Short mmCIF file of C-alpha atoms and ligand atoms in Angstrom, two decimals:
data_model
loop_
_atom_site.label_atom_id
_atom_site.label_comp_id
_atom_site.label_asym_id
_atom_site.label_seq_id
_atom_site.Cartn_x
_atom_site.Cartn_y
_atom_site.Cartn_z
CA MET A 1 19.74 14.53 -5.31
CA ILE A 2 18.22 12.53 -2.42
CA ILE A 3 15.38 9.99 -3.38
CA ASP A 4 13.15 10.63 -0.63
CA GLY A 5 11.36 6.92 0.10
CA LYS A 6 9.25 8.34 3.18
CA LYS A 7 7.69 10.98 0.86
CA VAL A 8 6.82 8.74 -1.94
CA SER A 9 5.53 6.15 0.74
CA GLN A 10 3.56 9.01 2.20
CA GLU A 11 1.80 9.62 -1.23
CA ILE A 12 1.09 6.17 -1.88
CA ARG A 13 -0.29 5.77 1.54
CA GLU A 14 -2.35 9.25 1.18
CA LYS A 15 -4.04 7.43 -2.04
CA ILE A 16 -4.74 4.11 -0.62
CA LYS A 17 -6.21 6.58 2.05
CA ALA A 18 -8.37 8.35 0.14
CA ARG A 19 -9.49 5.32 -1.81
CA LEU A 20 -10.51 3.50 1.50
CA ALA A 21 -12.63 6.70 2.68
CA GLN A 22 -14.86 6.13 -0.27
CA HIS A 23 -15.46 2.76 1.08
CA PRO A 24 -16.19 3.36 4.69
CA ASP A 25 -18.21 0.10 4.63
CA ILE A 26 -15.73 -2.11 3.47
CA ASN A 27 -13.21 -3.72 5.96
CA ILE A 28 -9.80 -4.65 3.95
CA ARG A 29 -8.09 -7.33 6.64
CA LEU A 30 -4.29 -7.96 6.23
CA VAL A 31 -2.88 -11.07 8.66
CA THR A 32 0.77 -11.48 9.42
CA ILE A 33 2.10 -14.50 10.70
CA SER A 34 5.18 -15.35 12.60
CA VAL A 35 6.19 -18.32 13.81
CA GLY A 36 8.64 -17.75 17.20
CA ASP A 37 9.24 -14.60 18.85
CA ASP A 38 11.90 -12.92 16.82
CA PRO A 39 12.46 -9.00 18.02
CA ALA A 40 13.29 -7.67 14.77
CA SER A 41 10.56 -9.19 13.06
CA ARG A 42 8.29 -8.10 15.84
CA VAL A 43 9.79 -4.83 14.90
CA TYR A 44 8.87 -4.75 11.26
CA VAL A 45 5.56 -6.36 11.83
CA GLY A 46 4.80 -3.65 14.22
CA MET A 47 5.77 -1.50 11.75
CA GLN A 48 3.44 -2.89 8.87
CA HIS A 49 0.29 -2.64 11.41
CA ARG A 50 1.00 1.21 12.27
CA THR A 51 1.01 1.95 9.13
CA ALA A 52 -1.84 -0.27 7.43
CA GLY A 53 -4.00 0.86 10.30
CA ALA A 54 -3.58 4.56 9.72
CA ALA A 55 -4.48 3.73 6.10
CA GLY A 56 -7.53 2.55 7.15
CA LEU A 57 -6.74 -1.47 6.70
CA HIS A 58 -7.36 -3.84 9.22
CA PRO A 59 -4.14 -5.55 10.28
CA GLU A 60 -4.02 -8.64 12.32
CA HIS A 61 -1.15 -10.40 13.85
CA ILE A 62 -1.10 -14.12 14.61
CA GLU A 63 2.16 -15.45 16.20
CA LEU A 64 2.34 -19.30 16.52
CA ALA A 65 5.00 -21.09 19.04
CA GLY A 66 8.32 -21.55 17.76
CA ASP A 67 7.88 -25.45 17.90
CA ILE A 68 4.76 -25.67 15.89
CA SER A 69 4.69 -28.69 13.53
CA GLN A 70 4.40 -28.43 9.91
CA GLN A 71 1.20 -29.52 9.69
CA GLN A 72 -0.46 -27.37 12.36
CA LEU A 73 1.46 -24.32 10.28
CA GLU A 74 -0.25 -24.93 6.85
CA GLU A 75 -3.88 -25.80 8.94
CA LYS A 76 -3.40 -22.42 10.14
CA ILE A 77 -2.59 -21.03 6.74
CA GLU A 78 -5.46 -22.55 5.37
CA GLN A 79 -7.94 -21.44 7.88
CA LEU A 80 -6.98 -18.11 6.91
CA ALA A 81 -7.04 -19.12 2.98
CA GLN A 82 -10.45 -19.95 3.46
CA ASP A 83 -11.62 -17.03 5.59
CA ASP A 84 -13.58 -14.62 3.28
CA LYS A 85 -13.04 -11.38 5.74
CA THR A 86 -8.95 -11.84 5.58
CA HIS A 87 -7.85 -10.47 1.98
CA GLY A 88 -4.32 -10.41 2.49
CA MET A 89 -1.78 -12.96 3.97
CA ILE A 90 2.15 -12.78 4.66
CA LEU A 91 4.13 -15.38 6.13
CA GLN A 92 7.25 -13.47 7.67
CA LEU A 93 10.30 -15.30 7.00
CA PRO A 94 12.62 -16.79 7.63
CA LEU A 95 11.13 -19.80 9.25
CA PRO A 96 13.00 -21.86 12.23
CA ASP A 97 14.89 -24.75 10.27
CA HIS A 98 12.32 -27.52 10.97
CA LEU A 99 9.66 -25.91 8.73
CA ASP A 100 9.27 -26.03 4.99
CA LYS A 101 9.05 -22.46 3.79
CA ASP A 102 7.81 -23.88 0.13
CA ALA A 103 5.52 -26.12 1.52
CA ALA A 104 3.94 -23.21 4.01
CA LEU A 105 3.70 -20.54 1.08
CA ALA A 106 2.24 -23.24 -0.90
CA LYS A 107 -1.01 -22.84 1.11
CA ILE A 108 -1.36 -19.08 0.69
CA PRO A 109 -4.12 -18.35 -2.05
CA PRO A 110 -2.21 -16.55 -4.90
CA ILE A 111 -4.82 -13.87 -4.84
CA LYS A 112 -4.24 -13.18 -1.02
CA ASP A 113 -0.32 -13.32 -1.70
CA ILE A 114 0.57 -9.94 -0.91
CA ASP A 115 4.33 -10.18 -1.02
CA GLY A 116 4.15 -12.05 -4.28
CA GLN A 117 5.98 -15.21 -3.23
CA THR A 118 3.93 -18.08 -4.16
CA ASP A 119 4.84 -20.14 -7.36
CA VAL A 120 1.84 -18.67 -9.31
CA ASN A 121 2.67 -15.10 -8.80
CA MET A 122 6.01 -15.60 -9.60
CA GLY A 123 5.44 -17.35 -12.47
CA ARG A 124 3.05 -14.56 -13.65
CA LEU A 125 5.69 -11.92 -13.46
CA LEU A 126 7.95 -14.07 -15.58
CA GLN A 127 5.31 -14.39 -18.45
CA GLY A 128 4.43 -10.67 -18.35
CA ARG A 129 1.05 -11.29 -16.71
CA LYS A 130 1.86 -9.83 -13.14
CA GLN A 131 -0.63 -9.44 -10.36
CA LEU A 132 0.68 -9.14 -6.90
CA VAL A 133 4.53 -8.88 -7.11
CA PRO A 134 7.08 -8.71 -4.20
CA CYS A 135 6.90 -5.59 -2.19
CA THR A 136 10.40 -4.29 -2.32
CA PRO A 137 11.22 -4.45 -6.16
CA LEU A 138 7.66 -2.98 -6.56
CA GLY A 139 9.19 -0.29 -4.20
CA VAL A 140 11.76 0.55 -6.15
CA MET A 141 9.86 0.83 -9.67
CA ARG A 142 7.61 3.20 -7.38
CA LEU A 143 10.76 5.36 -6.66
CA ILE A 144 11.73 5.02 -10.28
CA GLU A 145 8.38 6.21 -11.58
CA ALA A 146 8.08 9.12 -8.67
CA TYR A 147 11.36 10.50 -9.74
CA ASN A 148 10.60 10.33 -13.43
CA VAL A 149 13.75 8.06 -14.36
CA GLU A 150 14.37 7.32 -17.30
CA THR A 151 14.36 3.59 -18.07
CA SER A 152 13.67 2.76 -21.93
CA GLY A 153 17.11 1.77 -23.21
CA LYS A 154 18.99 2.20 -19.99
CA THR A 155 21.54 0.02 -18.77
CA ALA A 156 20.46 -1.42 -15.54
CA VAL A 157 22.25 -3.30 -12.91
CA VAL A 158 20.71 -5.37 -10.02
CA VAL A 159 23.32 -7.10 -7.11
CA GLY A 160 21.43 -9.52 -5.71
CA ARG A 161 19.71 -12.56 -7.00
CA SER A 162 17.32 -13.73 -4.59
CA ALA A 163 13.80 -14.52 -5.41
CA VAL A 164 12.32 -11.60 -2.65
CA VAL A 165 14.38 -8.80 -4.22
CA GLY A 166 16.79 -9.65 -7.06
CA LEU A 167 15.38 -11.68 -9.47
CA PRO A 168 12.17 -9.87 -9.39
CA GLN A 169 13.98 -6.70 -9.47
CA PHE A 170 15.43 -7.91 -13.07
CA LEU A 171 12.11 -8.93 -14.36
CA LEU A 172 10.38 -5.56 -13.17
CA LEU A 173 13.21 -3.50 -14.72
CA ALA A 174 13.27 -5.92 -17.99
CA GLU A 175 9.29 -6.08 -18.84
CA LYS A 176 7.97 -4.24 -21.74
CA GLY A 177 6.92 -0.61 -21.23
CA VAL A 178 9.73 0.09 -18.58
CA ASP A 179 12.93 -1.10 -21.27
CA ALA A 180 15.90 -1.18 -19.39
CA THR A 181 18.89 -3.61 -20.34
CA VAL A 182 19.46 -5.48 -17.00
CA THR A 183 22.26 -7.54 -15.61
CA VAL A 184 22.05 -9.40 -12.56
CA ALA A 185 25.32 -9.55 -10.48
CA HIS A 186 26.01 -11.54 -7.43
CA SER A 187 29.12 -13.18 -5.34
CA ARG A 188 30.55 -14.40 -8.05
CA THR A 189 30.47 -11.70 -10.48
CA ARG A 190 33.74 -10.73 -11.92
CA ASP A 191 34.96 -7.18 -11.77
CA LEU A 192 31.38 -6.01 -9.93
CA ALA A 193 32.59 -2.44 -9.27
CA GLY A 194 33.28 -2.03 -13.33
CA LEU A 195 29.99 -3.60 -14.47
CA CYS A 196 28.10 -1.55 -11.75
CA ARG A 197 30.09 1.71 -13.25
CA SER A 198 28.11 0.58 -16.35
CA ALA A 199 24.79 1.15 -14.83
CA ASP A 200 22.44 4.24 -15.25
CA ILE A 201 20.31 2.58 -12.61
CA LEU A 202 21.95 0.51 -10.07
CA VAL A 203 19.69 -1.68 -7.38
CA SER A 204 21.81 -3.18 -4.46
CA ALA A 205 20.33 -5.92 -2.54
CA ILE A 206 23.29 -7.57 -0.88
CA GLY A 207 23.15 -6.64 3.14
CA SER A 208 27.10 -5.75 2.96
CA PRO A 209 27.26 -2.47 4.79
CA ALA A 210 28.80 0.53 2.79
CA MET A 211 30.15 -2.17 0.20
CA ILE A 212 29.01 0.16 -2.55
CA THR A 213 31.46 2.85 -2.67
CA GLU A 214 32.30 5.74 -5.47
CA GLU A 215 34.33 3.49 -7.53
CA TYR A 216 31.05 1.38 -8.29
CA ILE A 217 28.82 4.46 -9.55
CA LYS A 218 28.65 6.06 -13.26
CA PRO A 219 28.17 9.49 -12.85
CA GLY A 220 24.47 10.53 -12.81
CA ALA A 221 23.67 7.27 -12.25
CA MET A 222 20.33 6.47 -10.30
CA VAL A 223 21.27 4.78 -7.13
CA PHE A 224 18.64 2.36 -5.18
CA ASP A 225 20.02 0.95 -1.80
CA VAL A 226 17.97 -1.97 -0.59
CA GLY A 227 20.12 -3.83 1.55
CA VAL A 228 20.09 -3.27 5.23
CA SER A 229 22.94 -4.22 8.09
CA GLU A 230 22.68 -3.99 11.65
CA THR A 231 26.18 -2.37 12.62
CA PRO A 232 27.40 -1.24 15.70
CA SER A 233 26.50 2.34 14.49
CA GLY A 234 23.18 1.57 13.76
CA ILE A 235 21.32 0.33 10.55
CA GLN A 236 23.52 0.68 7.51
CA GLY A 237 22.76 0.08 3.58
CA ASP A 238 25.16 -1.46 0.82
CA VAL A 239 25.75 1.99 -0.31
CA ASP A 240 28.21 4.54 1.24
CA PHE A 241 25.78 7.17 1.00
CA ASP A 242 28.33 10.19 1.36
CA ALA A 243 30.57 9.11 -1.16
CA VAL A 244 28.31 8.07 -3.53
CA SER A 245 26.04 10.88 -2.99
CA LYS A 246 28.92 13.10 -4.65
CA ILE A 247 29.01 11.07 -8.12
CA ALA A 248 25.49 9.75 -8.58
CA GLY A 249 22.42 11.75 -10.07
CA GLY A 250 20.45 10.36 -7.14
CA VAL A 251 20.50 8.00 -4.01
CA THR A 252 18.31 6.56 -1.55
CA PRO A 253 19.55 7.12 1.87
CA MET A 254 19.14 4.30 4.55
CA PRO A 255 16.80 4.44 6.52
CA GLY A 256 14.31 6.50 4.62
CA GLY A 257 14.86 5.18 1.39
CA THR A 258 13.75 1.80 0.04
CA GLY A 259 12.38 0.87 3.40
CA PRO A 260 8.99 2.83 3.71
CA VAL A 261 7.95 2.53 0.11
CA THR A 262 8.23 -1.37 0.57
CA VAL A 263 5.91 -1.13 3.74
CA ALA A 264 3.52 1.33 1.38
CA CYS A 265 3.70 -1.61 -1.65
CA LEU A 266 2.42 -3.93 1.31
CA LEU A 267 -0.55 -1.90 1.40
CA GLU A 268 -0.93 -1.40 -2.36
CA ASN A 269 -0.86 -5.00 -2.75
CA THR A 270 -3.57 -5.71 -0.11
CA LEU A 271 -6.07 -3.26 -1.99
CA LEU A 272 -5.19 -5.34 -5.45
CA ALA A 273 -5.78 -8.22 -3.31
CA ALA A 274 -9.28 -7.55 -2.08
CA GLN A 275 -9.60 -6.24 -5.60
CA LEU A 276 -9.01 -9.41 -7.40
CA GLN A 277 -11.27 -11.07 -4.54
CA ASN A 278 -14.00 -8.81 -5.72
CA ALA A 279 -14.19 -7.07 -1.91
CA LEU A 280 -13.14 -3.66 -3.46
CA PRO A 281 -13.96 -1.99 -6.62
CA ALA A 282 -11.54 -1.14 -8.94
P1 LIG B 301 19.93 -12.94 -0.06
O1 LIG B 301 18.79 -13.78 0.11
O2 LIG B 301 20.80 -13.01 1.66
O3 LIG B 301 20.82 -12.19 -1.09
C1 LIG B 301 21.83 -11.62 -1.42
C2 LIG B 301 22.19 -11.92 -2.38
O4 LIG B 301 23.73 -11.02 -2.63
C3 LIG B 301 22.74 -12.88 -3.01
O5 LIG B 301 22.23 -13.09 -4.19
C4 LIG B 301 24.15 -12.79 -3.07
O6 LIG B 301 24.75 -13.75 -3.99
C5 LIG B 301 24.48 -11.08 -3.32
N1 LIG B 301 25.85 -11.13 -2.70
C6 LIG B 301 26.40 -11.59 -1.52
N2 LIG B 301 27.62 -10.82 -1.16
C7 LIG B 301 27.73 -10.38 -2.23
C8 LIG B 301 29.13 -9.66 -3.05
N3 LIG B 301 30.20 -9.37 -2.18
N4 LIG B 301 29.00 -9.25 -4.25
C9 LIG B 301 28.01 -9.41 -4.83
N5 LIG B 301 26.75 -9.97 -4.56
C10 LIG B 301 26.74 -10.43 -3.27
O7 LIG B 301 19.25 -11.45 0.55
P2 LIG B 301 17.83 -10.75 0.28
O8 LIG B 301 16.78 -11.12 0.72
O9 LIG B 301 17.74 -10.64 -1.17
O10 LIG B 301 17.94 -9.20 0.67
C11 LIG B 301 19.38 -8.66 0.54
C12 LIG B 301 19.02 -7.25 0.99
O11 LIG B 301 18.18 -6.54 1.33
C13 LIG B 301 19.57 -7.58 2.60
O12 LIG B 301 20.58 -6.95 3.44
C14 LIG B 301 18.05 -7.75 3.32
O13 LIG B 301 18.07 -7.40 4.67
C15 LIG B 301 17.61 -6.46 2.50
N6 LIG B 301 15.96 -6.46 2.57
C16 LIG B 301 15.39 -4.59 2.26
C17 LIG B 301 14.12 -4.44 1.89
C18 LIG B 301 13.69 -3.43 2.13
O14 LIG B 301 12.79 -2.78 2.16
N7 LIG B 301 14.72 -2.32 2.18
C19 LIG B 301 13.04 -5.59 2.01
C20 LIG B 301 14.15 -6.43 1.69
C21 LIG B 301 15.29 -7.19 2.02
P3 LIG B 301 24.60 -15.41 -3.91
O15 LIG B 301 23.27 -15.46 -5.03
O16 LIG B 301 26.04 -15.84 -5.36
O17 LIG B 301 24.75 -15.70 -2.63
#
């Protein structure tokens, strides 16, 4: 079975559009901030904006000069933080080396932090009081829900331990109500293939093209491919789709799997942010 991220993304976006259509007088504004001119980031931001605009949100992009100082960056973020008309903010990462990402993120108010990257939102997730959580692992959870994947008591393996994907994915799968038994793997994990073969649910967030082959898969497992690598033959996920789809119960394609749902979750988070700011009725 192909787990169709485009379809699930569209369903989420249609719900958002319908909800916003009930409040034509409310303008929900989301602002993306990038530093320097990175072509890959520009493509990604463009996609975020088209999707947000089509769903009835009001996106705006601020591109700051690549040689901006830390103080200037923080002042810009603070301006947006104080602007009542800005409901969601996202700082495109990575930043140029001379800038301190953590200090910049700390200036985003947690209730406007639509990619769940601030200390407060990470801490809330850890404590079982989640509000705004990182969009990519949230997207995987939306796919799991959409395909009625059984999670309670199931074994899940997440490959990757970053703060933006792997660790929040671990917390979302392990939380009460979802109730998977989760192991996080990384580059020092021994016998990764054997560990992955124990998984009913496998999430791969490495960034190593087609590394996950059939020897990593338990027959019938549900496989979610988060990794994205640019290769000479185009965008490639971590999962060797053709080989894995013969043995898995379901697998996300790349492209068309986790990516579109990540973007839909960014919009979902923007609505939640607006709601937390009392700008949109629940
Ligand atoms: P990251 O910070 O580079 O983390 C990669 C993780 O993979 C690290 O924990 C690393 O282990 C682990 N790893 C690397 N090589 C490994 C190996 N051979 N075996 C096992 N684990 C290995 O990257 P990220 O920000 O989490 O992103 C992960 C991937 O997802 C990237 O390809 C990124 O482009 C993609 N991504 C996709 C979406 C989407 O919407 N689909 C969104 C965000 C990111 P160590 O910690 O030991 O180094």
